[in-house]
Structures are given as C-alpha cells and as structure tokens.
PDB file of C-alpha atoms and ligand atoms in Angstrom:
ATOM      1  CA  MET A 117      27.221 104.146 184.990  1.00  0.00           C
ATOM      2  CA  TRP A 118      29.493 104.374 188.027  1.00  0.00           C
ATOM      3  CA  GLY A 119      30.694 107.346 190.044  1.00  0.00           C
ATOM      4  CA  MET A 120      32.033 108.719 193.293  1.00  0.00           C
ATOM      5  CA  ILE A 121      31.904 112.129 194.932  1.00  0.00           C
ATOM      6  CA  ALA A 122      33.513 113.255 198.175  1.00  0.00           C
ATOM      7  CA  THR A 123      34.077 116.254 200.411  1.00  0.00           C
ATOM      8  CA  TRP A 124      37.454 118.055 200.231  1.00  0.00           C
ATOM      9  CA  ARG A 125      40.579 117.713 198.152  1.00  0.00           C
ATOM     10  CA  MET A 126      41.929 115.081 200.550  1.00  0.00           C
ATOM     11  CA  ALA A 127      39.553 112.493 199.068  1.00  0.00           C
ATOM     12  CA  LEU A 128      41.220 112.527 195.641  1.00  0.00           C
ATOM     13  CA  GLU A 129      43.671 109.640 196.040  1.00  0.00           C
ATOM     14  CA  GLY A 130      40.969 107.544 197.699  1.00  0.00           C
ATOM     15  CA  ILE A 131      38.550 108.297 194.877  1.00  0.00           C
ATOM     16  CA  GLU A 132      41.162 107.251 192.333  1.00  0.00           C
ATOM     17  CA  LYS A 133      41.561 103.915 194.090  1.00  0.00           C
ATOM     18  CA  GLY A 134      37.817 103.436 194.499  1.00  0.00           C
ATOM     19  CA  CYS A 135      37.219 104.214 190.838  1.00  0.00           C
ATOM     20  CA  ASN A 136      39.727 101.601 189.751  1.00  0.00           C
ATOM     21  CA  LEU A 137      37.556  99.051 191.533  1.00  0.00           C
ATOM     22  CA  LEU A 138      34.320 100.412 190.072  1.00  0.00           C
ATOM     23  CA  LYS A 139      35.758 100.351 186.550  1.00  0.00           C
ATOM     24  CA  GLU A 140      36.436  96.652 186.925  1.00  0.00           C
ATOM     25  CA  GLY A 141      32.850  96.064 188.048  1.00  0.00           C
ATOM     26  CA  GLY A 142      33.675  96.213 191.776  1.00  0.00           C
ATOM     27  CA  ASN A 143      30.835  96.953 194.174  1.00  0.00           C
ATOM     28  CA  ALA A 144      30.031 100.274 195.797  1.00  0.00           C
ATOM     29  CA  GLY A 145      30.647  98.873 199.298  1.00  0.00           C
ATOM     30  CA  ASP A 146      34.228  97.827 198.583  1.00  0.00           C
ATOM     31  CA  ALA A 147      34.989 100.929 196.532  1.00  0.00           C
ATOM     32  CA  ILE A 148      33.850 103.388 199.181  1.00  0.00           C
ATOM     33  CA  GLU A 149      35.554 101.506 202.024  1.00  0.00           C
ATOM     34  CA  THR A 150      38.829 101.412 200.060  1.00  0.00           C
ATOM     35  CA  ALA A 151      38.537 105.111 199.271  1.00  0.00           C
ATOM     36  CA  VAL A 152      37.827 106.226 202.839  1.00  0.00           C
ATOM     37  CA  ARG A 153      40.583 104.009 204.253  1.00  0.00           C
ATOM     38  CA  GLU A 154      43.056 105.733 201.971  1.00  0.00           C
ATOM     39  CA  VAL A 155      42.162 109.056 203.597  1.00  0.00           C
ATOM     40  CA  GLU A 156      42.203 107.562 207.100  1.00  0.00           C
ATOM     41  CA  ASP A 157      45.686 106.145 206.568  1.00  0.00           C
ATOM     42  CA  PHE A 158      47.305 109.329 205.264  1.00  0.00           C
ATOM     43  CA  PRO A 159      49.050 110.949 208.256  1.00  0.00           C
ATOM     44  CA  PHE A 160      48.998 114.533 206.951  1.00  0.00           C
ATOM     45  CA  TYR A 161      45.204 114.895 206.799  1.00  0.00           C
ATOM     46  CA  LYS A 162      44.629 116.232 210.254  1.00  0.00           C
ATOM     47  CA  SER A 163      40.948 115.616 210.642  1.00  0.00           C
ATOM     48  CA  VAL A 164      40.485 112.020 209.534  1.00  0.00           C
ATOM     49  CA  GLY A 165      41.936 108.799 210.928  1.00  0.00           C
ATOM     50  CA  TYR A 166      45.666 108.572 211.603  1.00  0.00           C
ATOM     51  CA  GLY A 167      47.028 112.040 212.326  1.00  0.00           C
ATOM     52  CA  GLY A 168      43.551 113.356 213.210  1.00  0.00           C
ATOM     53  CA  LEU A 169      43.467 116.207 215.697  1.00  0.00           C
ATOM     54  CA  PRO A 170      42.778 115.325 219.320  1.00  0.00           C
ATOM     55  CA  ASN A 171      40.037 116.348 221.718  1.00  0.00           C
ATOM     56  CA  GLU A 172      40.505 118.638 224.718  1.00  0.00           C
ATOM     57  CA  GLU A 173      42.256 115.831 226.582  1.00  0.00           C
ATOM     58  CA  MET A 174      44.727 115.116 223.784  1.00  0.00           C
ATOM     59  CA  GLU A 175      42.962 111.919 222.724  1.00  0.00           C
ATOM     60  CA  VAL A 176      42.045 111.168 219.122  1.00  0.00           C
ATOM     61  CA  GLU A 177      38.379 110.142 219.193  1.00  0.00           C
ATOM     62  CA  LEU A 178      36.979 109.201 215.808  1.00  0.00           C
ATOM     63  CA  ASP A 179      33.504 109.042 214.259  1.00  0.00           C
ATOM     64  CA  ALA A 180      32.643 107.066 211.105  1.00  0.00           C
ATOM     65  CA  ALA A 181      29.670 105.623 209.268  1.00  0.00           C
ATOM     66  CA  PHE A 182      28.742 103.363 206.396  1.00  0.00           C
ATOM     67  CA  MET A 183      25.376 103.005 204.656  1.00  0.00           C
ATOM     68  CA  ASP A 184      24.181 100.557 202.016  1.00  0.00           C
ATOM     69  CA  GLY A 185      21.637 102.207 199.731  1.00  0.00           C
ATOM     70  CA  ASP A 186      20.088  98.912 198.583  1.00  0.00           C
ATOM     71  CA  THR A 187      19.211  97.485 201.996  1.00  0.00           C
ATOM     72  CA  LEU A 188      19.359 100.797 203.937  1.00  0.00           C
ATOM     73  CA  ASP A 189      21.704  99.026 206.378  1.00  0.00           C
ATOM     74  CA  ILE A 190      23.620 101.497 208.527  1.00  0.00           C
ATOM     75  CA  GLY A 191      26.672 100.978 210.700  1.00  0.00           C
ATOM     76  CA  ALA A 192      28.505 103.622 212.688  1.00  0.00           C
ATOM     77  CA  VAL A 193      31.044 104.199 215.424  1.00  0.00           C
ATOM     78  CA  ALA A 194      31.467 107.309 217.520  1.00  0.00           C
ATOM     79  CA  ALA A 195      34.238 108.544 219.814  1.00  0.00           C
ATOM     80  CA  ILE A 196      36.279 105.408 219.109  1.00  0.00           C
ATOM     81  CA  LYS A 197      39.974 105.442 220.016  1.00  0.00           C
ATOM     82  CA  ASP A 198      43.031 103.475 218.900  1.00  0.00           C
ATOM     83  CA  PHE A 199      41.712 101.716 215.810  1.00  0.00           C
ATOM     84  CA  ALA A 200      43.229 102.281 212.391  1.00  0.00           C
ATOM     85  CA  ASN A 201      40.160 102.266 210.158  1.00  0.00           C
ATOM     86  CA  PRO A 202      36.872 103.305 211.765  1.00  0.00           C
ATOM     87  CA  VAL A 203      35.056 103.125 208.412  1.00  0.00           C
ATOM     88  CA  SER A 204      35.717  99.386 208.191  1.00  0.00           C
ATOM     89  CA  ILE A 205      34.333  98.870 211.689  1.00  0.00           C
ATOM     90  CA  ALA A 206      31.265 100.896 210.681  1.00  0.00           C
ATOM     91  CA  ARG A 207      30.784  98.752 207.586  1.00  0.00           C
ATOM     92  CA  ARG A 208      31.088  95.594 209.658  1.00  0.00           C
ATOM     93  CA  LEU A 209      28.464  96.950 212.091  1.00  0.00           C
ATOM     94  CA  SER A 210      26.091  97.663 209.204  1.00  0.00           C
ATOM     95  CA  LYS A 211      25.739  93.919 208.763  1.00  0.00           C
ATOM     96  CA  GLU A 212      24.517  93.326 212.319  1.00  0.00           C
ATOM     97  CA  PRO A 213      20.779  92.939 212.871  1.00  0.00           C
ATOM     98  CA  VAL A 214      20.899  95.330 215.851  1.00  0.00           C
ATOM     99  CA  ASN A 215      23.660  97.247 217.688  1.00  0.00           C
ATOM    100  CA  ASN A 216      24.518  99.213 214.560  1.00  0.00           C
ATOM    101  CA  LEU A 217      25.849 102.372 216.185  1.00  0.00           C
ATOM    102  CA  LEU A 218      28.400 101.815 218.926  1.00  0.00           C
ATOM    103  CA  VAL A 219      30.235 104.458 220.930  1.00  0.00           C
ATOM    104  CA  GLY A 220      33.520 104.662 222.826  1.00  0.00           C
ATOM    105  CA  GLU A 221      34.499 101.631 224.831  1.00  0.00           C
ATOM    106  CA  GLY A 222      31.692  99.499 223.402  1.00  0.00           C
ATOM    107  CA  ALA A 223      32.830 100.237 219.870  1.00  0.00           C
ATOM    108  CA  GLU A 224      36.420  99.423 220.817  1.00  0.00           C
ATOM    109  CA  LYS A 225      35.401  96.138 222.390  1.00  0.00           C
ATOM    110  CA  PHE A 226      33.492  95.141 219.256  1.00  0.00           C
ATOM    111  CA  ALA A 227      36.391  96.127 216.995  1.00  0.00           C
ATOM    112  CA  HIS A 228      38.835  94.185 219.137  1.00  0.00           C
ATOM    113  CA  LYS A 229      36.681  91.052 219.097  1.00  0.00           C
ATOM    114  CA  GLU A 230      36.316  91.297 215.341  1.00  0.00           C
ATOM    115  CA  GLY A 231      40.089  91.512 214.931  1.00  0.00           C
ATOM    116  CA  PHE A 232      40.359  95.071 213.563  1.00  0.00           C
ATOM    117  CA  GLU A 233      43.826  96.621 213.597  1.00  0.00           C
ATOM    118  CA  ARG A 234      44.698  98.562 216.723  1.00  0.00           C
ATOM    119  CA  LYS A 235      46.790 101.671 216.251  1.00  0.00           C
ATOM    120  CA  ASN A 236      47.798 104.687 218.263  1.00  0.00           C
ATOM    121  CA  MET A 237      46.193 107.380 216.110  1.00  0.00           C
ATOM    122  CA  LEU A 238      47.913 110.352 217.764  1.00  0.00           C
ATOM    123  CA  THR A 239      50.891 111.431 215.652  1.00  0.00           C
ATOM    124  CA  ASP A 240      53.741 113.680 216.803  1.00  0.00           C
ATOM    125  CA  ARG A 241      52.504 116.284 214.351  1.00  0.00           C
ATOM    126  CA  ALA A 242      48.975 116.239 215.786  1.00  0.00           C
ATOM    127  CA  MET A 243      50.485 116.593 219.240  1.00  0.00           C
ATOM    128  CA  ILE A 244      52.365 119.721 218.133  1.00  0.00           C
ATOM    129  CA  HIS A 245      49.110 121.153 216.718  1.00  0.00           C
ATOM    130  CA  TYR A 246      47.499 120.455 220.074  1.00  0.00           C
ATOM    131  CA  LYS A 247      50.243 122.064 222.117  1.00  0.00           C
ATOM    132  CA  ASN A 248      50.328 125.099 219.839  1.00  0.00           C
ATOM    133  CA  ARG A 249      46.585 125.476 220.102  1.00  0.00           C
ATOM    134  CA  VAL A 250      46.712 125.335 223.875  1.00  0.00           C
ATOM    135  CA  LYS A 251      49.276 128.138 223.804  1.00  0.00           C
ATOM    136  CA  GLU A 252      47.274 130.189 221.296  1.00  0.00           C
ATOM    137  CA  MET A 253      44.141 129.807 223.362  1.00  0.00           C
ATOM    138  CA  THR A 254      45.736 131.524 226.293  1.00  0.00           C
ATOM    139  CA  GLN A 255      46.197 134.577 224.043  1.00  0.00           C
ATOM    140  CA  THR A 256      43.079 134.714 221.889  1.00  0.00           C
ATOM    141  CA  GLU A 257      39.735 133.025 222.072  1.00  0.00           C
ATOM    142  CA  LEU A 258      39.672 130.513 219.218  1.00  0.00           C
ATOM    143  CA  LYS A 259      36.614 128.683 218.067  1.00  0.00           C
ATOM    144  CA  PRO A 260      36.974 124.898 218.237  1.00  0.00           C
ATOM    145  CA  TYR A 261      35.857 124.694 214.629  1.00  0.00           C
ATOM    146  CA  SER A 262      38.984 126.303 213.187  1.00  0.00           C
ATOM    147  CA  GLY A 263      40.816 123.143 212.087  1.00  0.00           C
ATOM    148  CA  HIS A 264      38.586 120.462 210.644  1.00  0.00           C
ATOM    149  CA  ASP A 265      37.538 118.568 207.485  1.00  0.00           C
ATOM    150  CA  THR A 266      35.479 115.399 207.415  1.00  0.00           C
ATOM    151  CA  VAL A 267      35.664 112.998 204.550  1.00  0.00           C
ATOM    152  CA  GLY A 268      32.195 112.076 203.320  1.00  0.00           C
ATOM    153  CA  MET A 269      31.628 110.053 200.170  1.00  0.00           C
ATOM    154  CA  VAL A 270      28.805 108.784 197.994  1.00  0.00           C
ATOM    155  CA  CYS A 271      29.369 105.967 195.519  1.00  0.00           C
ATOM    156  CA  LEU A 272      27.437 104.360 192.663  1.00  0.00           C
ATOM    157  CA  ASP A 273      28.477 101.074 191.035  1.00  0.00           C
ATOM    158  CA  THR A 274      27.655  99.573 187.643  1.00  0.00           C
ATOM    159  CA  ALA A 275      24.941  97.387 189.193  1.00  0.00           C
ATOM    160  CA  GLY A 276      23.151 100.534 190.417  1.00  0.00           C
ATOM    161  CA  LYS A 277      24.038  99.974 194.058  1.00  0.00           C
ATOM    162  CA  MET A 278      24.822 103.101 196.035  1.00  0.00           C
ATOM    163  CA  THR A 279      26.683 103.591 199.324  1.00  0.00           C
ATOM    164  CA  ALA A 280      27.664 106.481 201.577  1.00  0.00           C
ATOM    165  CA  ALA A 281      30.443 106.687 204.163  1.00  0.00           C
ATOM    166  CA  THR A 282      32.049 109.226 206.457  1.00  0.00           C
ATOM    167  CA  SER A 283      35.128 109.397 208.681  1.00  0.00           C
ATOM    168  CA  THR A 284      36.379 112.177 210.922  1.00  0.00           C
ATOM    169  CA  SER A 285      38.172 113.165 214.090  1.00  0.00           C
ATOM    170  CA  GLY A 286      35.403 115.759 214.470  1.00  0.00           C
ATOM    171  CA  LEU A 287      36.142 119.159 215.884  1.00  0.00           C
ATOM    172  CA  PHE A 288      39.618 119.952 217.119  1.00  0.00           C
ATOM    173  CA  MET A 289      39.582 120.448 220.911  1.00  0.00           C
ATOM    174  CA  LYS A 290      36.102 118.972 221.232  1.00  0.00           C
ATOM    175  CA  LYS A 291      34.933 117.723 224.604  1.00  0.00           C
ATOM    176  CA  LYS A 292      35.681 114.098 225.338  1.00  0.00           C
ATOM    177  CA  GLY A 293      32.682 112.055 224.195  1.00  0.00           C
ATOM    178  CA  ARG A 294      31.418 114.741 221.800  1.00  0.00           C
ATOM    179  CA  VAL A 295      29.762 113.211 218.726  1.00  0.00           C
ATOM    180  CA  GLY A 296      29.176 115.202 215.549  1.00  0.00           C
ATOM    181  CA  ASP A 297      26.912 114.648 212.566  1.00  0.00           C
ATOM    182  CA  SER A 298      29.223 112.290 210.700  1.00  0.00           C
ATOM    183  CA  PRO A 299      28.050 109.019 212.310  1.00  0.00           C
ATOM    184  CA  VAL A 300      24.427 110.198 212.473  1.00  0.00           C
ATOM    185  CA  SER A 301      22.119 108.960 209.721  1.00  0.00           C
ATOM    186  CA  GLY A 302      20.293 111.674 207.809  1.00  0.00           C
ATOM    187  CA  SER A 303      22.646 114.375 209.065  1.00  0.00           C
ATOM    188  CA  GLY A 304      26.218 113.430 208.106  1.00  0.00           C
ATOM    189  CA  PHE A 305      25.121 111.037 205.365  1.00  0.00           C
ATOM    190  CA  TYR A 306      22.183 109.270 203.753  1.00  0.00           C
ATOM    191  CA  VAL A 307      21.821 107.082 200.683  1.00  0.00           C
ATOM    192  CA  ASP A 308      19.015 105.261 198.941  1.00  0.00           C
ATOM    193  CA  SER A 309      19.867 103.433 195.691  1.00  0.00           C
ATOM    194  CA  LYS A 310      16.373 104.257 194.435  1.00  0.00           C
ATOM    195  CA  ALA A 311      17.307 107.945 194.329  1.00  0.00           C
ATOM    196  CA  GLY A 312      20.821 108.933 195.406  1.00  0.00           C
ATOM    197  CA  GLY A 313      23.029 109.838 198.338  1.00  0.00           C
ATOM    198  CA  ALA A 314      24.393 112.903 200.118  1.00  0.00           C
ATOM    199  CA  THR A 315      27.010 113.610 202.766  1.00  0.00           C
ATOM    200  CA  ALA A 316      28.062 116.605 204.810  1.00  0.00           C
ATOM    201  CA  THR A 317      31.038 118.378 206.267  1.00  0.00           C
ATOM    202  CA  GLY A 318      30.845 121.365 208.533  1.00  0.00           C
ATOM    203  CA  LEU A 319      29.694 122.214 212.009  1.00  0.00           C
ATOM    204  CA  GLY A 320      28.013 118.989 213.118  1.00  0.00           C
ATOM    205  CA  GLU A 321      25.956 120.694 215.783  1.00  0.00           C
ATOM    206  CA  ASP A 322      24.227 122.742 213.065  1.00  0.00           C
ATOM    207  CA  VAL A 323      24.096 120.071 210.325  1.00  0.00           C
ATOM    208  CA  MET A 324      22.222 117.857 212.794  1.00  0.00           C
ATOM    209  CA  LYS A 325      19.587 120.524 213.379  1.00  0.00           C
ATOM    210  CA  GLY A 326      18.410 120.129 209.795  1.00  0.00           C
ATOM    211  CA  CYS A 327      19.127 116.490 208.816  1.00  0.00           C
ATOM    212  CA  VAL A 328      20.512 118.073 205.681  1.00  0.00           C
ATOM    213  CA  SER A 329      21.787 114.891 203.982  1.00  0.00           C
ATOM    214  CA  TYR A 330      18.364 113.297 204.228  1.00  0.00           C
ATOM    215  CA  GLU A 331      16.700 116.438 202.950  1.00  0.00           C
ATOM    216  CA  ILE A 332      18.861 116.363 199.809  1.00  0.00           C
ATOM    217  CA  VAL A 333      18.055 112.681 199.173  1.00  0.00           C
ATOM    218  CA  ARG A 334      14.380 113.445 199.696  1.00  0.00           C
ATOM    219  CA  LEU A 335      14.538 116.177 197.064  1.00  0.00           C
ATOM    220  CA  MET A 336      16.372 113.854 194.655  1.00  0.00           C
ATOM    221  CA  LYS A 337      13.590 111.307 195.197  1.00  0.00           C
ATOM    222  CA  GLU A 338      11.187 113.883 193.824  1.00  0.00           C
ATOM    223  CA  GLY A 339      13.268 113.908 190.655  1.00  0.00           C
ATOM    224  CA  ILE A 340      15.242 117.053 191.437  1.00  0.00           C
ATOM    225  CA  HIS A 341      18.789 117.182 190.066  1.00  0.00           C
ATOM    226  CA  PRO A 342      21.500 116.793 192.766  1.00  0.00           C
ATOM    227  CA  GLN A 343      22.873 120.289 192.140  1.00  0.00           C
ATOM    228  CA  GLU A 344      19.486 121.881 192.625  1.00  0.00           C
ATOM    229  CA  ALA A 345      18.748 119.604 195.608  1.00  0.00           C
ATOM    230  CA  CYS A 346      22.007 120.594 197.330  1.00  0.00           C
ATOM    231  CA  GLU A 347      21.549 124.299 196.666  1.00  0.00           C
ATOM    232  CA  ARG A 348      17.954 124.313 197.853  1.00  0.00           C
ATOM    233  CA  ALA A 349      18.641 122.337 201.027  1.00  0.00           C
ATOM    234  CA  VAL A 350      21.744 124.307 202.029  1.00  0.00           C
ATOM    235  CA  ALA A 351      20.265 127.731 201.202  1.00  0.00           C
ATOM    236  CA  MET A 352      17.011 126.972 202.961  1.00  0.00           C
ATOM    237  CA  PHE A 353      18.614 125.658 206.111  1.00  0.00           C
ATOM    238  CA  ASP A 354      21.312 128.313 206.248  1.00  0.00           C
ATOM    239  CA  GLN A 355      18.535 130.912 206.060  1.00  0.00           C
ATOM    240  CA  GLU A 356      16.441 129.093 208.659  1.00  0.00           C
ATOM    241  CA  LEU A 357      19.324 129.036 211.135  1.00  0.00           C
ATOM    242  CA  LYS A 358      20.129 132.694 210.557  1.00  0.00           C
ATOM    243  CA  GLU A 359      16.518 133.699 211.095  1.00  0.00           C
ATOM    244  CA  ARG A 360      16.079 131.692 214.253  1.00  0.00           C
ATOM    245  CA  ARG A 361      19.545 131.856 215.790  1.00  0.00           C
ATOM    246  CA  GLY A 362      21.253 134.819 214.170  1.00  0.00           C
ATOM    247  CA  LYS A 363      23.959 132.695 212.570  1.00  0.00           C
ATOM    248  CA  ALA A 364      24.570 129.439 210.734  1.00  0.00           C
ATOM    249  CA  GLY A 365      27.588 127.177 211.085  1.00  0.00           C
ATOM    250  CA  ASP A 366      29.721 126.033 208.161  1.00  0.00           C
ATOM    251  CA  MET A 367      27.885 123.549 205.992  1.00  0.00           C
ATOM    252  CA  SER A 368      29.016 121.899 202.747  1.00  0.00           C
ATOM    253  CA  LEU A 369      27.272 118.969 201.099  1.00  0.00           C
ATOM    254  CA  VAL A 370      28.003 116.741 198.122  1.00  0.00           C
ATOM    255  CA  ALA A 371      25.482 114.457 196.442  1.00  0.00           C
ATOM    256  CA  MET A 372      25.116 111.998 193.571  1.00  0.00           C
ATOM    257  CA  ASN A 373      22.005 110.413 192.148  1.00  0.00           C
ATOM    258  CA  ASN A 374      21.622 106.906 190.772  1.00  0.00           C
ATOM    259  CA  LYS A 375      22.352 108.133 187.239  1.00  0.00           C
ATOM    260  CA  GLY A 376      25.781 109.411 188.270  1.00  0.00           C
ATOM    261  CA  GLU A 377      24.705 113.079 188.131  1.00  0.00           C
ATOM    262  CA  TRP A 378      26.149 115.084 191.002  1.00  0.00           C
ATOM    263  CA  GLY A 379      25.812 118.315 192.898  1.00  0.00           C
ATOM    264  CA  VAL A 380      27.528 120.360 195.606  1.00  0.00           C
ATOM    265  CA  ALA A 381      26.500 123.281 197.772  1.00  0.00           C
ATOM    266  CA  THR A 382      28.185 125.208 200.547  1.00  0.00           C
ATOM    267  CA  ASN A 383      27.738 128.283 202.699  1.00  0.00           C
ATOM    268  CA  ILE A 384      31.492 128.863 203.035  1.00  0.00           C
ATOM    269  CA  GLU A 385      34.310 130.196 200.883  1.00  0.00           C
ATOM    270  CA  GLY A 386      36.802 127.807 199.363  1.00  0.00           C
ATOM    271  CA  PHE A 387      35.081 124.454 199.760  1.00  0.00           C
ATOM    272  CA  SER A 388      36.856 121.788 197.709  1.00  0.00           C
ATOM    273  CA  PHE A 389      35.564 118.409 196.613  1.00  0.00           C
ATOM    274  CA  ALA A 390      36.600 115.487 194.428  1.00  0.00           C
ATOM    275  CA  VAL A 391      34.455 113.668 191.902  1.00  0.00           C
ATOM    276  CA  ALA A 392      34.791 111.012 189.214  1.00  0.00           C
ATOM    277  CA  THR A 393      32.321 109.134 187.034  1.00  0.00           C
ATOM    278  CA  GLU A 394      32.480 106.786 184.099  1.00  0.00           C
ATOM    279  CA  ASN A 395      32.621 109.901 181.900  1.00  0.00           C
ATOM    280  CA  GLU A 396      34.732 112.213 184.077  1.00  0.00           C
ATOM    281  CA  ALA A 397      38.287 111.526 185.238  1.00  0.00           C
ATOM    282  CA  PRO A 398      38.927 112.146 188.962  1.00  0.00           C
ATOM    283  CA  MET A 399      39.028 115.890 189.479  1.00  0.00           C
ATOM    284  CA  VAL A 400      39.184 118.381 192.328  1.00  0.00           C
ATOM    285  CA  TYR A 401      36.898 121.419 192.158  1.00  0.00           C
ATOM    286  CA  LEU A 402      36.530 124.532 194.271  1.00  0.00           C
ATOM    287  CA  THR A 403      33.055 125.851 194.932  1.00  0.00           C
ATOM    288  CA  LYS A 404      31.966 129.440 195.223  1.00  0.00           C
ATOM    289  CA  ASN A 405      28.545 130.445 196.439  1.00  0.00           C
ATOM    290  CA  VAL A 406      27.340 133.383 194.343  1.00  0.00           C
ATOM    291  CA  ASN A 407      23.937 134.525 195.624  1.00  0.00           C
ATOM    292  CA  GLY A 408      22.810 131.005 196.415  1.00  0.00           C
ATOM    293  CA  LYS A 409      24.126 129.496 193.156  1.00  0.00           C
ATOM    294  CA  CYS A 410      27.176 127.330 193.652  1.00  0.00           C
ATOM    295  CA  ILE A 411      29.771 127.547 190.911  1.00  0.00           C
ATOM    296  CA  HIS A 412      32.402 124.833 190.616  1.00  0.00           C
ATOM    297  CA  GLU A 413      35.799 125.509 189.095  1.00  0.00           C
ATOM    298  CA  PRO A 414      38.541 122.916 188.593  1.00  0.00           C
ATOM    299  CA  ALA A 415      41.386 123.467 191.074  1.00  0.00           C
ATOM    300  CA  SER A 416      44.473 124.857 189.353  1.00  0.00           C
ATOM    301  CA  GLN A 417      47.786 123.021 189.291  1.00  0.00           C
ATOM    302  CA  GLU A 418      49.164 125.740 191.551  1.00  0.00           C
ATOM    303  CA  TRP A 419      46.361 125.279 194.062  1.00  0.00           C
ATOM    304  CA  MET A 420      46.920 121.516 194.100  1.00  0.00           C
ATOM    305  CA  GLU A 421      50.663 121.895 194.662  1.00  0.00           C
ATOM    306  CA  ASN A 422      50.204 124.489 197.335  1.00  0.00           C
ATOM    307  CA  TYR A 423      47.660 122.295 199.114  1.00  0.00           C
ATOM    308  CA  MET A 424      50.098 119.429 199.528  1.00  0.00           C
ATOM    309  CA  LYS A 425      52.950 121.758 200.434  1.00  0.00           C
ATOM    310  CA  THR A 426      51.027 123.349 203.268  1.00  0.00           C
ATOM    311  CA  ARG A 427      49.743 120.006 204.530  1.00  0.00           C
ATOM    312  CA  THR A 428      53.198 118.490 204.724  1.00  0.00           C
ATOM    313  CA  ALA A 429      55.243 121.568 205.682  1.00  0.00           C
ATOM    314  CA  PRO A 430      57.421 121.079 208.761  1.00  0.00           C
ATOM    315  CA  LEU A 431      55.617 122.080 211.935  1.00  0.00           C
ATOM    316  CA  LYS A 432      57.352 123.708 214.886  1.00  0.00           C
ATOM    317  CA  GLU A 433      56.272 123.996 218.448  1.00  0.00           C
ATOM    318  CA  LEU A 434      55.514 127.612 219.348  1.00  0.00           C
TER     319      LEU A 434
HETATM  320  C1  LIG B 240      31.770 117.236 213.001  1.00  0.00           C
HETATM  321  N1  LIG B 240      31.067 117.515 210.741  1.00  0.00           N
HETATM  322  O1  LIG B 240      32.233 116.404 213.768  1.00  0.00           O
HETATM  323  C2  LIG B 240      32.185 117.191 211.567  1.00  0.00           C
HETATM  324  C3  LIG B 240      33.366 118.066 211.378  1.00  0.00           C
HETATM  325  C4  LIG B 240      33.632 118.432 209.968  1.00  0.00           C
HETATM  326  O2  LIG B 240      34.741 119.587 208.420  1.00  0.00           O
HETATM  327  O3  LIG B 240      32.988 118.098 209.042  1.00  0.00           O
HETATM  328  N2  LIG B 240      34.568 119.192 209.679  1.00  0.00           N
HETATM  329  O4  LIG B 240      30.991 118.120 213.370  1.00  0.00           O
END
C-alpha cells in the first residue's frame, strides 16, 4: 500500500506528482520532497515558498521540516530567507548527526554551502498584499492570522516507510524571527513508520501548546484509527484551550497510518485537504465539524474552479 495526505487544496498538484513516484515504487522521502517543492514553487499560493506573504518588515521568512519515520531523523529550518526550497534544506539537515534544526542566518549559511538554489522569494503580488494590509491596518485592527495556509504532508511508500514534511511562510505580518509550529517536531508534524504520521496547519502558537501531531501518532500507536485519533486529539485540545484560556486558535490536522488509512479533524469551517492512496485517486475534500465529528465531502467542480480563480485573480493596490 502507498498513500499521501496533505493540508489544503494547494497540495493537490504536489500529491499527484508524489503519487506518480510512489506508484513506480519510489520512496516516501523523494515523493514527499517532490510534492512539497511543487507547492513551494507555485507563485500564487501565498503562504508557502515563492510568493509567500512577508513578515512585518516585508521579508519572506520561511519555516520547513522533514521527518523520516523509519529512523526518526528530523531536519528543519526556521525563519530562512532567499532560498527556493526550504523543504529540501530540511531534508538535507535530517541526515546530519547533530545541528538538525537551523534558524535564520545559520540556516542560510548551511544552505549556501550545500549549494541550494538562492531565490528572492518576495513576489510583486505578495508585496501588494503587504501594502494593502498596511493600509487596512490603519483602519481596522486585523489579526495577523487572517491570511495563511501551511502545507503539511504525510506519506507512505510500498516498502512501508513513512515520512512527514511541512513548509510555510507562517503568519502574515509576523514579527521578524517568529517561528511557528511547522518546523517543530511533535507540533507541526510527527511520523513513526511503526504507526503513522500527522501534520498540522493553524495557529502555531496554539498548536505548539498541545504537541497535537505527536498526540495523534501516539493514539494511532495504540491502534486507534487515524480519523478517530484526529478527532479525539483536536476536540480534546480545543476544549482544553477554551477552558483554560477562553478561546482556541484555528487547528486542522491530517494523518495517515502505516496501512494507508487516513483521518482529518479541524476546529474551523471550510478546511480543505488532499489525499490519494493506492486505492483512491488524488482528491480534494472539504471538512465540516458537526458536534465533534468531522465529515469530509469531495470538493465540487465549481469549488475547485473558483479556488483557482480567486488565487490567480489580478490584484490591485488599494
Ligand atoms: C504557523 N502553522 O506558522 C503555521 C501557519 C499555518 O495555516 O498553518 N497557517 O503558525
């Protein structure tokens, strides 16, 4: 059995590419790296890689991670600037004996030495978003979270190897140097080939309070189905945050076990995800949370068309 699952509609084309590798017996490391790079390279996804939205100082600082579920090797970069594919740098770091999570300048130095492609990741479109947001903020108080989407993926290959990876520009208008959950093991991602993997998108500051990806893998290790594991972990932590803090940030998680069974849970409206397995062609679903039960419905043709239209629609400066 092979399979891949990922957060948000934007992962679809990457998943298609990754699955082509898995079908041919490719390994879960190559498949997931290929899939995430596809998302990083697409300029119209404004929260991952090229075209990602900048921080407060109009710089695109990126976070990414890679984990190998056989060896439990982890590599990650945080607040890295001017490199095309942070996920590949993260994967490369996962092979180091130490120094697996590098930030900012140190990460850039490593990437440069290793010959990774340099690229100015700030697009004209992202700059317009930035300028418009600055103008809007003088009128209304906007939360930094409005404008996001991290790609997180879990992958299983025919040899039973599993991997997880993430890539994001984090929160729009974040402080320089801010690091979210995406490069943090157990929070933004976790995978163990003996059980399964999980990955998160949402408000990193809250996801990190509960190590939610690890919690889902832990439940899967007890033999719990990924759907049940996701629902339990998200519902429990959402509740916990509300009780203790009065509110819970956005939190959506996807998971797959080592049999290719998958699950998704969210505490928001309109979370989309993409999944494919040996038995299921790549498909985008939308998830609704109905009293703690998450119901997945295939995205309609109209929804899919509208999604691309809005992503690529011309953008004017206010
Ligand atoms: C972060 N979790 O940096 C990321 C943002 C995100 O959907 O997932 N947005 O906190």
